[in-house]
XYZ file of C-alpha atoms in Angstrom:
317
model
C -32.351 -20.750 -37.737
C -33.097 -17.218 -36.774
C -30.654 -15.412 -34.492
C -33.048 -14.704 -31.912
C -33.489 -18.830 -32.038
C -30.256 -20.123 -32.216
C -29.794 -18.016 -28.758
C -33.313 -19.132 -27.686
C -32.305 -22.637 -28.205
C -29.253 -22.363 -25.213
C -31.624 -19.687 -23.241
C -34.451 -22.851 -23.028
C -32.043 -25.547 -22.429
C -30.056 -23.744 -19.495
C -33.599 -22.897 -17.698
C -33.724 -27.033 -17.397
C -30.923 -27.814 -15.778
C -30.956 -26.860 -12.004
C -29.874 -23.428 -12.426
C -26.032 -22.921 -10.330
C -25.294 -20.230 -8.386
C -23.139 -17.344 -9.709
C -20.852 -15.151 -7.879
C -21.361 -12.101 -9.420
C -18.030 -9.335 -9.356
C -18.966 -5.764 -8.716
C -22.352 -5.315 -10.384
C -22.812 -1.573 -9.809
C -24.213 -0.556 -12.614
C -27.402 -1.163 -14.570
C -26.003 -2.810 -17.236
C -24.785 -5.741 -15.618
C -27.213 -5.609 -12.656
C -30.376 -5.872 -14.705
C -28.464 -8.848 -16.615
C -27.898 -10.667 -13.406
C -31.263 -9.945 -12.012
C -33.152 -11.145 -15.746
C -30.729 -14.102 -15.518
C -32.272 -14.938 -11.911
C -35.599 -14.309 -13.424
C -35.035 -16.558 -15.925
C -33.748 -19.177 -13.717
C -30.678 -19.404 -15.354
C -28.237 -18.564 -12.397
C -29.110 -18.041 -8.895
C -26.588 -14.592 -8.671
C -24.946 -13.428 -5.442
C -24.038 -10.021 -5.583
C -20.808 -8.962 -4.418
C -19.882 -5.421 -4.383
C -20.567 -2.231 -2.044
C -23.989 -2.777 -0.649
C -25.272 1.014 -0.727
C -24.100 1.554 -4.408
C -25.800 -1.831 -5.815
C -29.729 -1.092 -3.591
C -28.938 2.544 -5.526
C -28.534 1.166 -9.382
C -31.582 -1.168 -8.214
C -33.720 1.603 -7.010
C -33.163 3.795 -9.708
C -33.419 1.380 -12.629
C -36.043 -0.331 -10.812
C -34.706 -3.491 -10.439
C -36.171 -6.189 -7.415
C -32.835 -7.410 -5.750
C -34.753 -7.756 -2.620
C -34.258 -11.701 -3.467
C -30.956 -11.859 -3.910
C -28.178 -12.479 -1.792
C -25.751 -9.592 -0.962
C -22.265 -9.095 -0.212
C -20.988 -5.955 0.844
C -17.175 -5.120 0.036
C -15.643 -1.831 -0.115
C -14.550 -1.604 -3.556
C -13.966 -3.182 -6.733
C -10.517 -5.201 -6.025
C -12.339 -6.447 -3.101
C -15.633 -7.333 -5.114
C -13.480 -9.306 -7.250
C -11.405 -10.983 -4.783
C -14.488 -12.122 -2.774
C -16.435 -13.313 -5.563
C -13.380 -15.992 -6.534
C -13.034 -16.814 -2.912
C -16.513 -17.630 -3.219
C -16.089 -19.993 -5.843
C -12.729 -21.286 -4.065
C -15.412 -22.268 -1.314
C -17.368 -24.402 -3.523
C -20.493 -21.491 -2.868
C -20.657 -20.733 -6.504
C -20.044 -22.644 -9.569
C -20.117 -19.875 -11.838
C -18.178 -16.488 -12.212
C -19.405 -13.389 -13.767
C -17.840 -9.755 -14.274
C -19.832 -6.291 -13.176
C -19.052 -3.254 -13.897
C -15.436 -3.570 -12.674
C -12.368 -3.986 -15.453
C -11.821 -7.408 -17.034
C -7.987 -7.236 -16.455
C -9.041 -6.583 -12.584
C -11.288 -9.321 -12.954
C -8.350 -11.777 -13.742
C -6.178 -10.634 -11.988
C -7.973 -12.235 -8.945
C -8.455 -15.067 -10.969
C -5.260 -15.874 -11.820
C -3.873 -14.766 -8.474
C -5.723 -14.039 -5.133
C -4.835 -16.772 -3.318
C -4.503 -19.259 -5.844
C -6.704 -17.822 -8.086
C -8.977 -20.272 -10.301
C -6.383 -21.933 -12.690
C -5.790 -25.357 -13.037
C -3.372 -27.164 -15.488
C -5.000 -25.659 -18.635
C -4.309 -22.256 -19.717
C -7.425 -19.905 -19.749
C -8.675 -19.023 -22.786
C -12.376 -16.472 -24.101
C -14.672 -18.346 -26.917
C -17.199 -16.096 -28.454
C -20.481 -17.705 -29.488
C -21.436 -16.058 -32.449
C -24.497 -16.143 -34.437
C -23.925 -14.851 -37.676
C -26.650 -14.369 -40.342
C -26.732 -16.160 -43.185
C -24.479 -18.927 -41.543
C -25.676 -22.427 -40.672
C -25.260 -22.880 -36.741
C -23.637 -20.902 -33.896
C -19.867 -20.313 -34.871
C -17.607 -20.139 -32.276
C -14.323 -17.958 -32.152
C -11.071 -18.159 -29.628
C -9.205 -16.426 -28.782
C -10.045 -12.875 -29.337
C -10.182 -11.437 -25.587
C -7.279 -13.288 -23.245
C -4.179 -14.619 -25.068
C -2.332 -12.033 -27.255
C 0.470 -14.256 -29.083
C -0.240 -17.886 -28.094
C 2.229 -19.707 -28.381
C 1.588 -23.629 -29.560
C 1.279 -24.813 -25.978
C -1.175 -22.494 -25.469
C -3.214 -23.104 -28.884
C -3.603 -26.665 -28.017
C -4.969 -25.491 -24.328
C -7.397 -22.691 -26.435
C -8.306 -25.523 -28.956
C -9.541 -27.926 -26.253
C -11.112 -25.530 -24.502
C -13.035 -24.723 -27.012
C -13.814 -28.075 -28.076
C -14.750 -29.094 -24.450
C -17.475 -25.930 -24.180
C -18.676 -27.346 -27.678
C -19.396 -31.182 -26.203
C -20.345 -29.523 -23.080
C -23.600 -27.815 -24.717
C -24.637 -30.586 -26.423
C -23.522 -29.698 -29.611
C -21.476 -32.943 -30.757
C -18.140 -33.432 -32.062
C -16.438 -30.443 -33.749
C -15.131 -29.387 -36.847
C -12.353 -27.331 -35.824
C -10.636 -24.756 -38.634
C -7.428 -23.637 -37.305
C -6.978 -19.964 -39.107
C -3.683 -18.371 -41.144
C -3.981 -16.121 -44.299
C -3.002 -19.181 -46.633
C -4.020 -22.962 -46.635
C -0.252 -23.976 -47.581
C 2.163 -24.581 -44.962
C 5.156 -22.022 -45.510
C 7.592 -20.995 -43.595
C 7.027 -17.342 -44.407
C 3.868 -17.494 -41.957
C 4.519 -18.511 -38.933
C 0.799 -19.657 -38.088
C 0.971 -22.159 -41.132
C 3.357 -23.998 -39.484
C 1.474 -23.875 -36.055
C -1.612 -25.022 -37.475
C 0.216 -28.007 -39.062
C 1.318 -28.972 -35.884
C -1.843 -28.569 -34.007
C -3.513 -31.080 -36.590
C -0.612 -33.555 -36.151
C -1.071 -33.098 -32.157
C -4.664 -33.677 -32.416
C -4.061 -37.035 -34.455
C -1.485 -38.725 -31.726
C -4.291 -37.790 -29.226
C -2.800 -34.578 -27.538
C -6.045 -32.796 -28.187
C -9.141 -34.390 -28.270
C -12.538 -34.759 -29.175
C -12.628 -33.095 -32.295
C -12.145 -32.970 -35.824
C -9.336 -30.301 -36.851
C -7.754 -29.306 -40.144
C -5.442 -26.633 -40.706
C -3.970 -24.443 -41.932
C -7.248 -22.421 -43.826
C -8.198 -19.741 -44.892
C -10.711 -17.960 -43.858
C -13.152 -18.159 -46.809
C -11.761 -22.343 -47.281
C -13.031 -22.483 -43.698
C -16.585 -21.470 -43.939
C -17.477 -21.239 -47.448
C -17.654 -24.929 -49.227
C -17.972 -23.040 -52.546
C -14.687 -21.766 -51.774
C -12.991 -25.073 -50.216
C -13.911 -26.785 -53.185
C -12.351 -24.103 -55.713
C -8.869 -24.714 -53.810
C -9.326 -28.593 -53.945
C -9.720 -28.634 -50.236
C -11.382 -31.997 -49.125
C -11.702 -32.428 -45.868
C -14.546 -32.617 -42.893
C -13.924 -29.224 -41.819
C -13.121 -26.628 -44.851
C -16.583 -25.241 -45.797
C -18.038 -26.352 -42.762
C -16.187 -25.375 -39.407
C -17.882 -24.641 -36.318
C -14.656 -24.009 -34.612
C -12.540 -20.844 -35.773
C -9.125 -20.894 -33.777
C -7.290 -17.513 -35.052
C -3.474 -16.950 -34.935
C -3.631 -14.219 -32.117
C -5.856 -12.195 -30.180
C -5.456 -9.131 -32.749
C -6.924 -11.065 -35.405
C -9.357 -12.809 -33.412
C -10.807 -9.167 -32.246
C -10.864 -7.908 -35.730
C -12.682 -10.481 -37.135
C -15.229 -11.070 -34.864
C -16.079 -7.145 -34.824
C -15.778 -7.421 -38.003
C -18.546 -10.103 -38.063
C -20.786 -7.945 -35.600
C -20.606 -4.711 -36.432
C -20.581 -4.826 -40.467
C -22.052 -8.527 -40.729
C -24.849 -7.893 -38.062
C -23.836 -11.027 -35.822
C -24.556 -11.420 -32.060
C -21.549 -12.646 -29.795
C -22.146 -14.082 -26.381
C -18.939 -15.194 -24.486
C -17.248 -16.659 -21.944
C -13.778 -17.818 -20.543
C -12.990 -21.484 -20.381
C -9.995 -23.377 -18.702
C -10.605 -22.161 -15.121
C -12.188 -24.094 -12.122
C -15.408 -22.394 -13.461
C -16.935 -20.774 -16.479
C -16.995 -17.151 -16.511
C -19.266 -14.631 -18.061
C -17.445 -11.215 -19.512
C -20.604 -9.159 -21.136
C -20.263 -5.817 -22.098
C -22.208 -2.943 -21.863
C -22.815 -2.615 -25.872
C -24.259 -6.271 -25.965
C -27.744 -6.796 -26.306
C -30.410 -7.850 -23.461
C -30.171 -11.271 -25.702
C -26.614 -11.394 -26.015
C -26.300 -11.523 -22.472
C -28.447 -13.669 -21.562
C -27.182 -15.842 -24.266
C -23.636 -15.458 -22.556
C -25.029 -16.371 -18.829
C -27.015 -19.292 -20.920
C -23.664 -20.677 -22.089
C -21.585 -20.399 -18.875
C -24.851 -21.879 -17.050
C -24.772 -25.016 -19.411
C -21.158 -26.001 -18.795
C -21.235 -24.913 -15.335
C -23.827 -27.719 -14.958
C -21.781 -30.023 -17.120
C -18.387 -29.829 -15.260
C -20.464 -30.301 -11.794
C -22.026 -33.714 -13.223
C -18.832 -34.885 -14.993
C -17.281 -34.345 -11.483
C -19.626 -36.287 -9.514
C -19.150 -38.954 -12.454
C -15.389 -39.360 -11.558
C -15.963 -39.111 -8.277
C -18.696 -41.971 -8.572
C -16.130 -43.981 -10.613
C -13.374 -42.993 -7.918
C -15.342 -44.625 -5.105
C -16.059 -47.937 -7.058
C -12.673 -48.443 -7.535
């Protein structure tokens, strides 16, 4: 499947579903005001825009964008945009969180912390969704934008993140390749050992709901030609969907790497808060964004109905 299908797949699925509304953080400029207005358009995300009324209407007015629909918030500046648009979601007004043109780290800061912030017991976590020519299906990455050196705690909270987002779409169980330079477990690397543990976590049920095998290398994770050169038979090597990397340095590298010199797309969002949230940037593509509101839009929907489901099982009891 194409690239511009794969994306077009979770674009047409998310315009089904009744869209959510989305606080949106600061969008004063055009790049992330047009993507919250096309979202709207699109029905993705019903956006409320929070940030300093006079300097949103101007980015409308002169990139011609119709915000007359929209609702408004007016704050002062950006800590306050991002303050008010969790407090929004804290007040069950949104289900959905998505960054303007304001700083990611100021972003979660407010997140993490205004007045309780967004966390729950898991530890937050970025997946990219990456569509990568010449590769079967959408690949997914984590983490490459929030946790530097995660420690194993911390992989097994990225991990089921990840895996949750993946069941969440629609996309079925799995296969999960946790990433080190080797496929042996040594002592020398660090991450060998890590992944080891992971897979021996996920089998007495500590992380669930998919199908992980580690430690591999990157070429035994995606490449079966490869896999079956090192005498690697399992579900996963050859065929992950899933790519969990050792650290946030090697996460970023390779999934620039995969965009910039192997022409993929990557849409994204962060994971183990109260609420999805959407982190574009200004060098994605109109697609890519929409891809990345398409995504957070999805699960959004899917952690409201598995809510009313326990509360609906809650009340029978």
């Amino acid at each position: 499947m194409s690239e511009s299908l794969r994306y077009q797949t979770l674009i047409e699925s998310a315009r089904k579903i009744d869209p959510p509304i989305c606080a949106v953080a600061h969008p004063c400029d055009t790049s992330s005001l047009s993507s919250a207005v096309e979202a709207a358009q699109l029905g993705l995300f019903r956006p409320v825009l929070v940030g300093p009324r006079s300097r949103i209407k101007k980015v409308a007015q002169e990139s011609k964008l119709d915000i007359s629909g929209l609702e408004l918030i007016d704050t002062p500046h950006s800590h306050a945009s991002a303050d008010l648009a969790v407090e929004y979601v804290q007040s069950a007004q949104a289900s959905l969180l998505m960054k303007g043109s304001l700083h990611t780290d100021e972003l979660m800061h407010s997140v993490i912390q205004h007045k309780g912030g967004l966390r729950t017991e898991r530890r937050i976590s970025h997946v990219f969704i990456m569509d990568v020519p010449n590769y079967d299906e959408l690949l997914f990455i984590t983490d490459a934008a929030v946790n530097i050196f995660p420690d194993l705690e911390t992989k097994a909270d990225i991990i089921q993140n990840a895996i949750d987002l993946h069941l969440g779409l629609g996309l079925g169980t799995p296969r999960v390749a946790i990433l080190s330079a080797v496929e042996q477990v040594t002592s020398k690397i660090p991450s060998t050992i890590e992944a080891a543990a992971l897979c021996k976590m996920a089998q007495r049920g500590q992380i669930q709901g998919g199908e992980l095998d580690g430690p591999l290398a990157l070429d035994n994770a995606i490449s079966l030609d490869a896999a079956r050169i090192k005498g690697i038979n399992s579900p996963v090597a050859g065929r992950a969907q899933i790519l969990v990397v050792p650290d946030l340095e090697a996460g970023n590298m390779l999934a620039k790497n995969l965009t910039f010199l192997g022409g993929a797309s990557a849409a994204g969002v962060v994971l183990g808060g109260k609420v999805p949230i959407v982190l574009t940037s200004r060098a994605d593509s109109g697609s890519t964004k929409l891809a990345s509101c398409a995504v957070a839009s999805l699960y959004a929907d899917h952690l409201i109905k598995q809510q009313l489901a326990l509360a609906a099982e809650g009340n029978d009891e």
